[in-house]
Amino acid sequence: MSLVVVGSVAFDTIETPFGKTNKILGGAGTYISLASSYFADNPKVISVVGRDFPGKYIRLLQKHNIDTEGLQIKGSGKTFFWKGIYHADMNSRDTIATELNVLEDFDPVIPESYQNTKFLMLGNLSPVVQRRVIERLKKRPKLIAMDTMNFWMDTCLEDLLKTISLVDVLIINDGEARRLSGEYSLVKASKKILSMGPKRLIIKKGEHGALLFDKKQVFFAPALPLEDIFDPTGAGDTFAGGFIGYLAKDGDISFDNMKRAVIYGSAMASFCVEKFGTERLVNLSQKEINKRVLNFIDLVQFNCRLADLF
Ligand code: AMP
């Protein structure tokens, strides 16, 4: 089923304890659409870049069967730039630079061929821009998912709450869930956030996995314990891309299928961190993905001894 992805397409400079990069391809929209492309048929991206954005990156997206008609190229501006440095534990990072450039006054344009999409994934952007996309779609998609971050809670909470009230699935990390709800317990946080509008909530906990909530149920997916973690940039976006791409594959949005989608999202994120930037994401085979999903099944499967229970 059709999928539209909205999010930054960017230049990133990344420094981790294992090395550093020059300006490489990054951005939430890039990670989401690349990850989703392994499941969804012809995902469509909406974003903006500047005149400095190399054609080879656009061709790379197209090679992954990503529709770039909605990727605006602003002749008069520069592409969004982000630089981050990771601490030794790789769990925390400092943002050294955020140059919005063409993203500053981004006005999303929705090509006619993107209308009637069944799935919409709103990557982390201003909630006003995210809402504008929803409003500019002539028909409400079957499922709208959205990511956000603390920055928007601090600077435009009212707008953020308005946008959150319009979506079906909110995907945030544990710190953001606590900030948004004012609750430390993630169970209490989920109740409060689900009362804001979304039917489902995913709380990502980095190397400790992810939780999927609706009003009645909760599901937990671990993160795969990995020997080598090279660069966590984009892992959250890659998770979201794998999740929404898997759902868009056949359109089943039941809680049970969302559990599977959370595992596929986690599997994609586990690849993302193994190399710098998008390097690992651009050369995956279906066989590798399947093998990794089987690793997840092995990781959580165990048998109860009936004698212990009765
Ligand atoms: P993550 O590691 O999941 O937080 O995502 C990192 C990606 O988000 C990088 O590729 C950045 O280019 C992008 N990014 C960082 N800050 C912003 C921002 N304020 N708006 C949009 N994208 C951003």
Coordinates of C-alpha atoms in Angstrom, one line a residue, residues 302-310:
F302 CA 11.4 -19.5 26.1
N303 CA 9.3 -22.4 27.3
C304 CA 7.6 -22.5 30.6
R305 CA 7.7 -25.7 32.6
L306 CA 4.1 -26.5 33.3
A307 CA 5.1 -28.0 36.7
D308 CA 6.4 -24.5 37.7
L309 CA 3.1 -22.9 37.0
F310 CA 0.6 -25.4 38.5

